[in-house]
GROMACS .gro file of C-alpha atoms in nm:
model
  411
    1MET     CA    1  -3.352   0.577  -1.473
    2ALA     CA    2  -3.317   0.208  -1.515
    3MET     CA    3  -3.045   0.178  -1.251
    4GLN     CA    4  -3.244   0.357  -0.977
    5ASN     CA    5  -3.445   0.059  -0.858
    6GLN     CA    6  -3.143  -0.170  -0.889
    7ASN     CA    7  -2.933   0.045  -0.656
    8ALA     CA    8  -3.190   0.175  -0.408
    9GLN     CA    9  -3.158  -0.118  -0.169
   10MET     CA   10  -2.778  -0.102  -0.165
   11LEU     CA   11  -2.779   0.275  -0.112
   12ASP     CA   12  -3.028   0.239   0.173
   13ALA     CA   13  -2.813  -0.026   0.343
   14VAL     CA   14  -2.496   0.180   0.320
   15CYS     CA   15  -2.601   0.541   0.372
   16GLY     CA   16  -2.971   0.556   0.460
   17SER     CA   17  -3.286   0.641   0.266
   18GLY     CA   18  -3.244   1.016   0.301
   19VAL     CA   19  -2.906   1.024   0.135
   20ARG     CA   20  -3.021   0.771  -0.119
   21ALA     CA   21  -3.311   0.996  -0.219
   22SER     CA   22  -3.075   1.287  -0.268
   23ILE     CA   23  -2.843   1.079  -0.482
   24LEU     CA   24  -3.116   0.937  -0.701
   25ASP     CA   25  -3.272   1.279  -0.740
   26ARG     CA   26  -2.937   1.412  -0.854
   27LEU     CA   27  -2.903   1.128  -1.104
   28SER     CA   28  -3.210   1.262  -1.278
   29SER     CA   29  -3.073   1.617  -1.302
   30VAL     CA   30  -2.709   1.554  -1.397
   31ASP     CA   31  -2.662   1.460  -1.760
   32LEU     CA   32  -2.567   1.097  -1.714
   33SER     CA   33  -2.798   0.963  -1.979
   34ALA     CA   34  -2.519   0.758  -2.136
   35PHE     CA   35  -2.523   0.542  -1.823
   36ASN     CA   36  -2.898   0.480  -1.814
   37SER     CA   37  -2.864   0.105  -1.799
   38PRO     CA   38  -2.920  -0.172  -1.540
   39ASP     CA   39  -2.560  -0.279  -1.608
   40TYR     CA   40  -2.423   0.008  -1.400
   41ALA     CA   41  -2.395   0.024  -1.021
   42VAL     CA   42  -2.424   0.342  -0.814
   43PHE     CA   43  -2.220   0.365  -0.492
   44PRO     CA   44  -2.197   0.640  -0.232
   45GLY     CA   45  -1.876   0.840  -0.251
   46PHE     CA   46  -1.583   0.651  -0.104
   47CYS     CA   47  -1.383   0.811   0.180
   48ASP     CA   48  -1.007   0.761   0.223
   49VAL     CA   49  -0.871   0.878   0.557
   50HIS     CA   50  -0.505   0.835   0.459
   51VAL     CA   51  -0.360   1.001   0.148
   52HIS     CA   52  -0.049   1.204   0.068
   53PHE     CA   53  -0.111   1.484  -0.183
   54ARG     CA   54   0.238   1.634  -0.128
   55GLU     CA   55   0.137   1.996  -0.159
   56PRO     CA   56   0.266   2.234  -0.032
   57GLY     CA   57   0.631   2.146  -0.044
   58PHE     CA   58   0.663   1.849  -0.275
   59SER     CA   59   0.447   1.928  -0.576
   60TYR     CA   60   0.694   1.752  -0.807
   61LYS     CA   61   0.551   1.428  -0.664
   62GLU     CA   62   0.178   1.516  -0.656
   63THR     CA   63  -0.045   1.822  -0.625
   64ILE     CA   64  -0.385   1.885  -0.471
   65LEU     CA   65  -0.527   1.896  -0.823
   66THR     CA   66  -0.371   1.572  -0.953
   67GLY     CA   67  -0.430   1.388  -0.626
   68SER     CA   68  -0.795   1.487  -0.611
   69LEU     CA   69  -0.843   1.394  -0.977
   70ALA     CA   70  -0.700   1.052  -0.895
   71ALA     CA   71  -0.946   1.032  -0.606
   72ALA     CA   72  -1.239   1.121  -0.828
   73ARG     CA   73  -1.137   0.862  -1.087
   74GLY     CA   74  -1.129   0.602  -0.812
   75GLY     CA   75  -1.476   0.689  -0.688
   76TYR     CA   76  -1.356   0.884  -0.382
   77THR     CA   77  -1.534   1.207  -0.293
   78ALA     CA   78  -1.369   1.266   0.047
   79VAL     CA   79  -1.003   1.225   0.145
   80CYS     CA   80  -0.792   1.314   0.446
   81THR     CA   81  -0.442   1.443   0.366
   82MET     CA   82  -0.143   1.365   0.583
   83PRO     CA   83   0.075   1.641   0.729
   84ASN     CA   84   0.426   1.542   0.616
   85LEU     CA   85   0.446   1.860   0.403
   86ASN     CA   86   0.656   2.172   0.385
   87PRO     CA   87   0.552   2.368   0.580
   88VAL     CA   88   0.414   2.110   0.819
   89PRO     CA   89   0.059   2.216   0.920
   90ASP     CA   90   0.152   2.275   1.284
   91SER     CA   91   0.014   2.631   1.315
   92LYS     CA   92  -0.263   2.845   1.165
   93VAL     CA   93  -0.020   3.021   0.932
   94HIS     CA   94   0.128   2.696   0.799
   95LEU     CA   95  -0.211   2.526   0.770
   96LYS     CA   96  -0.353   2.824   0.577
   97GLU     CA   97  -0.105   2.763   0.294
   98GLN     CA   98  -0.252   2.416   0.241
   99LEU     CA   99  -0.612   2.527   0.288
  100ASP     CA  100  -0.572   2.798   0.022
  101ILE     CA  101  -0.452   2.540  -0.232
  102ILE     CA  102  -0.732   2.303  -0.141
  103LYS     CA  103  -0.991   2.579  -0.191
  104GLN     CA  104  -0.845   2.664  -0.531
  105ASP     CA  105  -0.764   2.321  -0.677
  106GLY     CA  106  -0.949   2.052  -0.487
  107MET     CA  107  -1.183   1.845  -0.703
  108VAL     CA  108  -1.327   1.644  -0.413
  109ARG     CA  109  -1.378   1.712  -0.041
  110ILE     CA  110  -1.029   1.736   0.118
  111TYR     CA  111  -0.981   1.731   0.494
  112PRO     CA  112  -0.624   1.800   0.614
  113TYR     CA  113  -0.464   1.655   0.924
  114GLY     CA  114  -0.280   1.881   1.164
  115SER     CA  115   0.052   1.756   1.293
  116ILE     CA  116   0.089   1.631   1.647
  117THR     CA  117   0.429   1.796   1.695
  118VAL     CA  118   0.601   2.106   1.561
  119GLY     CA  119   0.768   2.016   1.231
  120GLN     CA  120   0.682   1.652   1.308
  121ASN     CA  121   0.997   1.654   1.518
  122GLY     CA  122   0.839   1.447   1.795
  123GLU     CA  123   0.928   1.694   2.069
  124GLU     CA  124   0.708   2.003   2.110
  125LEU     CA  125   0.332   1.985   2.056
  126SER     CA  126   0.195   2.175   1.759
  127ASP     CA  127  -0.049   2.465   1.813
  128MET     CA  128  -0.326   2.209   1.837
  129LYS     CA  129  -0.588   2.444   1.983
  130SER     CA  130  -0.562   2.704   1.706
  131ILE     CA  131  -0.570   2.459   1.416
  132ALA     CA  132  -0.827   2.218   1.560
  133PRO     CA  133  -1.130   2.383   1.391
  134ASN     CA  134  -0.978   2.332   1.046
  135VAL     CA  135  -0.826   1.983   1.070
  136VAL     CA  136  -0.993   1.644   1.071
  137ALA     CA  137  -0.760   1.500   1.337
  138PHE     CA  138  -0.397   1.510   1.452
  139SER     CA  139  -0.120   1.284   1.317
  140ASP     CA  140   0.257   1.278   1.267
  141ASP     CA  141   0.214   1.018   0.995
  142GLY     CA  142   0.538   0.930   0.823
  143LYS     CA  143   0.698   0.926   1.166
  144GLY     CA  144   0.605   0.758   1.489
  145VAL     CA  145   0.593   0.968   1.807
  146GLN     CA  146   0.886   0.810   1.992
  147ASP     CA  147   0.852   0.981   2.332
  148GLU     CA  148   0.581   0.837   2.552
  149ALA     CA  149   0.547   1.161   2.751
  150VAL     CA  150   0.490   1.359   2.431
  151MET     CA  151   0.221   1.118   2.316
  152ARG     CA  152   0.055   1.133   2.657
  153ARG     CA  153   0.039   1.516   2.639
  154ALA     CA  154  -0.092   1.499   2.282
  155MET     CA  155  -0.365   1.258   2.379
  156LYS     CA  156  -0.477   1.476   2.669
  157LYS     CA  157  -0.482   1.783   2.450
  158ALA     CA  158  -0.668   1.607   2.169
  159LYS     CA  159  -0.929   1.476   2.412
  160ALA     CA  160  -0.987   1.830   2.544
  161LEU     CA  161  -1.031   1.952   2.188
  162GLY     CA  162  -1.263   1.666   2.089
  163LYS     CA  163  -1.020   1.539   1.823
  164ILE     CA  164  -0.874   1.199   1.732
  165ILE     CA  165  -0.505   1.107   1.757
  166VAL     CA  166  -0.409   0.916   1.442
  167ALA     CA  167  -0.095   0.717   1.501
  168HIS     CA  168   0.183   0.597   1.274
  169CYS     CA  169   0.311   0.318   1.501
  170GLU     CA  170   0.682   0.271   1.441
  171ASP     CA  171   0.959   0.235   1.697
  172ASN     CA  172   1.273   0.379   1.540
  173SER     CA  173   1.498   0.192   1.782
  174LEU     CA  174   1.382  -0.139   1.633
  175LEU     CA  175   1.427  -0.051   1.263
  176ASN     CA  176   1.800  -0.123   1.231
  177GLY     CA  177   1.814   0.019   0.883
  178GLY     CA  178   1.550  -0.219   0.753
  179TYR     CA  179   1.339  -0.157   0.445
  180ILE     CA  180   1.134  -0.475   0.388
  181HIS     CA  181   0.974  -0.724   0.626
  182ASP     CA  182   1.214  -0.915   0.847
  183GLY     CA  183   1.106  -1.249   0.703
  184GLU     CA  184   1.203  -1.523   0.461
  185TYR     CA  185   1.257  -1.300   0.158
  186ALA     CA  186   1.488  -1.068   0.349
  187ALA     CA  187   1.688  -1.359   0.485
  188GLN     CA  188   1.715  -1.538   0.152
  189ASN     CA  189   1.813  -1.226  -0.044
  190SER     CA  190   2.041  -1.054   0.208
  191HIS     CA  191   1.813  -0.757   0.275
  192ARG     CA  192   1.780  -0.571   0.603
  193GLY     CA  193   1.443  -0.641   0.762
  194ILE     CA  194   1.186  -0.437   0.953
  195SER     CA  195   1.057  -0.636   1.248
  196SER     CA  196   0.689  -0.676   1.330
  197GLU     CA  197   0.774  -0.557   1.681
  198SER     CA  198   0.855  -0.211   1.545
  199GLU     CA  199   0.481  -0.173   1.472
  200TRP     CA  200   0.298  -0.359   1.743
  201MET     CA  201   0.514  -0.256   2.042
  202PRO     CA  202   0.442   0.120   2.004
  203LEU     CA  203   0.080   0.031   1.941
  204GLN     CA  204   0.079  -0.158   2.270
  205ARG     CA  205   0.226   0.146   2.443
  206ASP     CA  206  -0.032   0.379   2.293
  207LEU     CA  207  -0.324   0.159   2.395
  208GLU     CA  208  -0.210   0.185   2.754
  209LEU     CA  209  -0.208   0.564   2.714
  210VAL     CA  210  -0.562   0.551   2.569
  211LYS     CA  211  -0.672   0.370   2.888
  212GLU     CA  212  -0.508   0.640   3.092
  213THR     CA  213  -0.626   0.946   2.898
  214GLY     CA  214  -0.956   0.838   2.742
  215CYS     CA  215  -0.842   0.980   2.409
  216ALA     CA  216  -1.010   0.882   2.081
  217TYR     CA  217  -0.738   0.690   1.894
  218HIS     CA  218  -0.699   0.562   1.539
  219VAL     CA  219  -0.417   0.342   1.410
  220CYS     CA  220  -0.275   0.391   1.058
  221HIS     CA  221  -0.197   0.115   0.810
  222ILE     CA  222  -0.173  -0.190   1.038
  223SER     CA  223   0.019  -0.479   0.883
  224THR     CA  224   0.088  -0.742   1.149
  225LYS     CA  225  -0.111  -1.017   1.312
  226GLU     CA  226  -0.007  -0.888   1.656
  227SER     CA  227  -0.153  -0.546   1.579
  228VAL     CA  228  -0.487  -0.705   1.481
  229GLU     CA  229  -0.500  -0.896   1.808
  230LEU     CA  230  -0.407  -0.594   2.018
  231ILE     CA  231  -0.686  -0.389   1.860
  232ARG     CA  232  -0.935  -0.671   1.897
  233LYS     CA  233  -0.851  -0.693   2.268
  234ALA     CA  234  -0.870  -0.314   2.311
  235LYS     CA  235  -1.213  -0.302   2.154
  236ALA     CA  236  -1.331  -0.585   2.379
  237GLU     CA  237  -1.219  -0.372   2.674
  238GLY     CA  238  -1.427  -0.083   2.547
  239LEU     CA  239  -1.147   0.151   2.441
  240ASN     CA  240  -1.225   0.427   2.193
  241VAL     CA  241  -1.000   0.273   1.925
  242THR     CA  242  -1.029   0.223   1.549
  243CYS     CA  243  -0.786   0.118   1.281
  244GLU     CA  244  -0.723   0.091   0.908
  245THR     CA  245  -0.531  -0.133   0.677
  246ALA     CA  246  -0.452  -0.091   0.308
  247PRO     CA  247  -0.537  -0.293  -0.004
  248HIS     CA  248  -0.178  -0.406  -0.056
  249TYR     CA  249  -0.162  -0.571   0.287
  250LEU     CA  250  -0.485  -0.759   0.220
  251LEU     CA  251  -0.392  -0.882  -0.132
  252MET     CA  252  -0.012  -0.934  -0.103
  253ASP     CA  253   0.247  -1.064   0.136
  254GLU     CA  254   0.626  -1.096   0.127
  255SER     CA  255   0.603  -1.387  -0.117
  256TRP     CA  256   0.511  -1.130  -0.382
  257LEU     CA  257   0.829  -0.931  -0.334
  258GLN     CA  258   1.054  -0.855  -0.631
  259GLU     CA  259   1.378  -0.660  -0.660
  260ASP     CA  260   1.181  -0.352  -0.755
  261GLY     CA  261   1.093  -0.028  -0.578
  262ARG     CA  262   0.726  -0.086  -0.665
  263TYR     CA  263   0.716  -0.333  -0.376
  264LYS     CA  264   0.861  -0.097  -0.114
  265MET     CA  265   0.620   0.063   0.128
  266ASN     CA  266   0.607   0.139   0.499
  267PRO     CA  267   0.494  -0.071   0.679
  268PRO     CA  268   0.630  -0.340   0.447
  269LEU     CA  269   0.448  -0.637   0.304
  270ARG     CA  270   0.448  -0.889   0.587
  271GLY     CA  271   0.418  -1.266   0.607
  272LYS     CA  272   0.134  -1.492   0.497
  273GLU     CA  273   0.004  -1.526   0.855
  274ASP     CA  274  -0.014  -1.149   0.887
  275ARG     CA  275  -0.218  -1.117   0.570
  276GLU     CA  276  -0.453  -1.391   0.686
  277ALA     CA  277  -0.499  -1.213   1.021
  278LEU     CA  278  -0.582  -0.888   0.835
  279ILE     CA  279  -0.842  -1.068   0.624
  280LYS     CA  280  -0.997  -1.211   0.939
  281GLY     CA  281  -0.989  -0.859   1.087
  282ILE     CA  282  -1.199  -0.708   0.807
  283GLN     CA  283  -1.434  -1.004   0.821
  284ASP     CA  284  -1.507  -0.981   1.193
  285GLY     CA  285  -1.506  -0.602   1.221
  286THR     CA  286  -1.180  -0.563   1.416
  287ILE     CA  287  -1.046  -0.354   1.127
  288ASP     CA  288  -1.282  -0.061   1.071
  289MET     CA  289  -1.179   0.071   0.733
  290ILE     CA  290  -0.952   0.036   0.431
  291ALA     CA  291  -0.739   0.338   0.340
  292THR     CA  292  -0.500   0.346   0.046
  293ASP     CA  293  -0.200   0.530   0.199
  294HIS     CA  294  -0.169   0.683  -0.147
  295ALA     CA  295   0.194   0.800  -0.146
  296PRO     CA  296   0.325   0.918  -0.482
  297HIS     CA  297   0.694   0.962  -0.569
  298THR     CA  298   0.882   1.034  -0.886
  299GLN     CA  299   0.996   0.757  -1.115
  300GLU     CA  300   1.356   0.830  -1.021
  301GLU     CA  301   1.276   0.800  -0.650
  302LYS     CA  302   1.118   0.458  -0.706
  303SER     CA  303   1.378   0.317  -0.950
  304LYS     CA  304   1.651   0.228  -0.701
  305GLY     CA  305   1.542  -0.118  -0.596
  306LEU     CA  306   1.421  -0.230  -0.257
  307ASP     CA  307   1.714  -0.079  -0.072
  308GLY     CA  308   1.743   0.265  -0.233
  309SER     CA  309   1.390   0.354  -0.337
  310SER     CA  310   1.156   0.580  -0.140
  311PHE     CA  311   0.883   0.415   0.066
  312GLY     CA  312   0.534   0.440  -0.078
  313ILE     CA  313   0.296   0.344  -0.361
  314VAL     CA  314  -0.014   0.497  -0.517
  315GLY     CA  315  -0.355   0.347  -0.470
  316LEU     CA  316  -0.660   0.575  -0.514
  317GLU     CA  317  -0.734   0.465  -0.871
  318THR     CA  318  -0.695   0.094  -0.811
  319ALA     CA  319  -0.838   0.035  -0.463
  320PHE     CA  320  -1.202  -0.046  -0.540
  321PRO     CA  321  -1.138  -0.255  -0.856
  322LEU     CA  322  -0.873  -0.461  -0.671
  323LEU     CA  323  -1.085  -0.515  -0.359
  324TYR     CA  324  -1.398  -0.589  -0.560
  325THR     CA  325  -1.218  -0.835  -0.784
  326TYR     CA  326  -1.005  -1.022  -0.530
  327LEU     CA  327  -1.219  -1.000  -0.214
  328VAL     CA  328  -1.585  -0.961  -0.318
  329LYS     CA  329  -1.586  -1.174  -0.632
  330GLU     CA  330  -1.381  -1.438  -0.448
  331ASN     CA  331  -1.650  -1.446  -0.172
  332ILE     CA  332  -1.405  -1.336   0.099
  333ILE     CA  333  -1.628  -1.043   0.196
  334SER     CA  334  -1.959  -0.913   0.069
  335LEU     CA  335  -2.001  -0.601  -0.139
  336GLU     CA  336  -2.198  -0.445   0.145
  337THR     CA  337  -1.905  -0.513   0.382
  338LEU     CA  338  -1.662  -0.354   0.137
  339LEU     CA  339  -1.879  -0.041   0.118
  340ARG     CA  340  -1.889  -0.018   0.497
  341LEU     CA  341  -1.507  -0.029   0.494
  342LEU     CA  342  -1.480   0.235   0.223
  343VAL     CA  343  -1.782   0.459   0.296
  344THR     CA  344  -1.976   0.425   0.620
  345ASN     CA  345  -1.710   0.348   0.879
  346PRO     CA  346  -1.450   0.612   0.784
  347ARG     CA  347  -1.714   0.885   0.748
  348LYS     CA  348  -1.869   0.797   1.085
  349ARG     CA  349  -1.539   0.781   1.273
  350PHE     CA  350  -1.402   1.107   1.133
  351HIS     CA  351  -1.738   1.293   1.119
  352ILE     CA  352  -1.717   1.340   0.741
  353PRO     CA  353  -2.061   1.417   0.599
  354MET     CA  354  -2.217   1.244   0.302
  355GLY     CA  355  -2.359   1.500   0.066
  356VAL     CA  356  -2.475   1.439  -0.292
  357ASP     CA  357  -2.162   1.228  -0.345
  358PHE     CA  358  -2.166   0.912  -0.551
  359SER     CA  359  -1.993   0.721  -0.828
  360ILE     CA  360  -2.119   0.506  -1.113
  361TRP     CA  361  -1.941   0.182  -1.197
  362ASP     CA  362  -1.938  -0.066  -1.478
  363LEU     CA  363  -1.866  -0.381  -1.277
  364ARG     CA  364  -1.858  -0.593  -1.593
  365GLN     CA  365  -1.566  -0.412  -1.745
  366SER     CA  366  -1.246  -0.612  -1.716
  367TYR     CA  367  -0.906  -0.457  -1.784
  368ILE     CA  368  -0.539  -0.461  -1.698
  369ILE     CA  369  -0.404  -0.202  -1.452
  370ASP     CA  370  -0.174   0.034  -1.642
  371PRO     CA  371  -0.021   0.321  -1.444
  372GLU     CA  372   0.016   0.526  -1.762
  373ASP     CA  373  -0.364   0.575  -1.744
  374PHE     CA  374  -0.346   0.725  -1.394
  375GLN     CA  375  -0.450   1.080  -1.316
  376SER     CA  376  -0.200   1.077  -1.031
  377MET     CA  377   0.152   1.202  -1.100
  378GLY     CA  378   0.270   0.888  -0.916
  379LYS     CA  379   0.285   0.582  -1.136
  380CYS     CA  380   0.442   0.332  -0.900
  381THR     CA  381   0.225   0.037  -0.796
  382PRO     CA  382   0.296  -0.332  -0.740
  383PHE     CA  383  -0.041  -0.405  -0.907
  384THR     CA  384   0.075  -0.313  -1.256
  385GLY     CA  385  -0.050  -0.581  -1.492
  386TRP     CA  386  -0.317  -0.722  -1.259
  387ARG     CA  387  -0.652  -0.789  -1.426
  388VAL     CA  388  -0.945  -0.635  -1.242
  389SER     CA  389  -1.316  -0.590  -1.289
  390GLY     CA  390  -1.490  -0.259  -1.227
  391LYS     CA  391  -1.440   0.073  -1.400
  392CYS     CA  392  -1.546   0.406  -1.242
  393ILE     CA  393  -1.719   0.586  -1.527
  394ALA     CA  394  -1.856   0.889  -1.341
  395THR     CA  395  -1.812   1.053  -1.001
  396VAL     CA  396  -2.029   1.330  -0.856
  397CYS     CA  397  -1.908   1.530  -0.557
  398ASP     CA  398  -2.132   1.784  -0.386
  399GLY     CA  399  -2.369   1.755  -0.681
  400LYS     CA  400  -2.099   1.836  -0.937
  401LEU     CA  401  -1.963   1.596  -1.198
  402VAL     CA  402  -1.589   1.567  -1.120
  403TRP     CA  403  -1.501   1.262  -1.325
  404MET     CA  404  -1.636   1.096  -1.639
  405GLU     CA  405  -1.479   0.805  -1.823
  406LYS     CA  406  -1.547   0.732  -2.187
  407VAL     CA  407  -1.816   0.467  -2.216
  408LYS     CA  408  -1.703   0.144  -2.377
  409ASN     CA  409  -1.930  -0.106  -2.544
  410ASN     CA  410  -1.870  -0.442  -2.383
  411LYS     CA  411  -2.142  -0.630  -2.566
   0.00000   0.00000   0.00000
């Protein structure tokens, strides 16, 4: 195919010649003849270590099927699903309910998290040993583990099991009913703010526990400049620590806020200096990966303004186009760096294999983001109306075609 030579060097750089050979061989056997053009780019399957597919328990927001279709449309072939479900995956019985749905409806590779505590109540440890073989790591995402002694026990147990603790760093005692960043916009518009300390102080606590326990530790959705610096220092000290941020924290800050639930997420959009620190962090390798924190809600749940709306936005179907358009094309990072953040680093850290997983992109295609086109049941994004370049026109997972977009003639 005409695109094979064009993409071989990039595939080698990102995933190695062996995986590249498997992908290119599959390209010749899957009927993708419509895309036999040097105008298309082939990328290894993206990996998102932080998504909420809401099933079981909240399938009115999203299901395994709709969430994995959204992933496929966004070029993702592997995702890790967070445990704030009903039932919470804190035991073999509860986890099995989720695994059965994944087996039946999953369109891409789906790796569930087990919870750190029973019911994510922050008190009693989950049955970590029994669920460890079937979870990618342990997290109470959606809630921070408030009790230091509980986190210490969790870290010791996770280390013994060879698993990573994945932390939602949030100190409830510092929230004070806040729902956006405690910055200029909150002050000028009489909103209750969430302080930066509520994120970086529990992170600071956890890093001391990592020193003590030797646990492998990963930090969810960092948003503050202090968090970046703490992680940079921890890595310099040789701690087994990684972290992620999300596209919205890299492309927006509090100056973008509007009186609209589309701009409400947790952590919130921070200040300009925070966004600049996050950019620096992905440039110098302090931040290991970009995850979407794809968190769908119903239209009603997101229609109550900044104060009353639920926290969370969707992101699987917009992540690569946004990051390619506003980071790569603006020469903030290279395409190879972006692929390390979306492919290599998350797979390496969480031991997620790369099979015959790839996506094909028309990087020339420019369009306006319209949530009504989403495969996700969630339609709420602050990026509605943004113009981006890059359309995923086919995704192959485990050698199977799981997404195909209609080809458009751009000539």
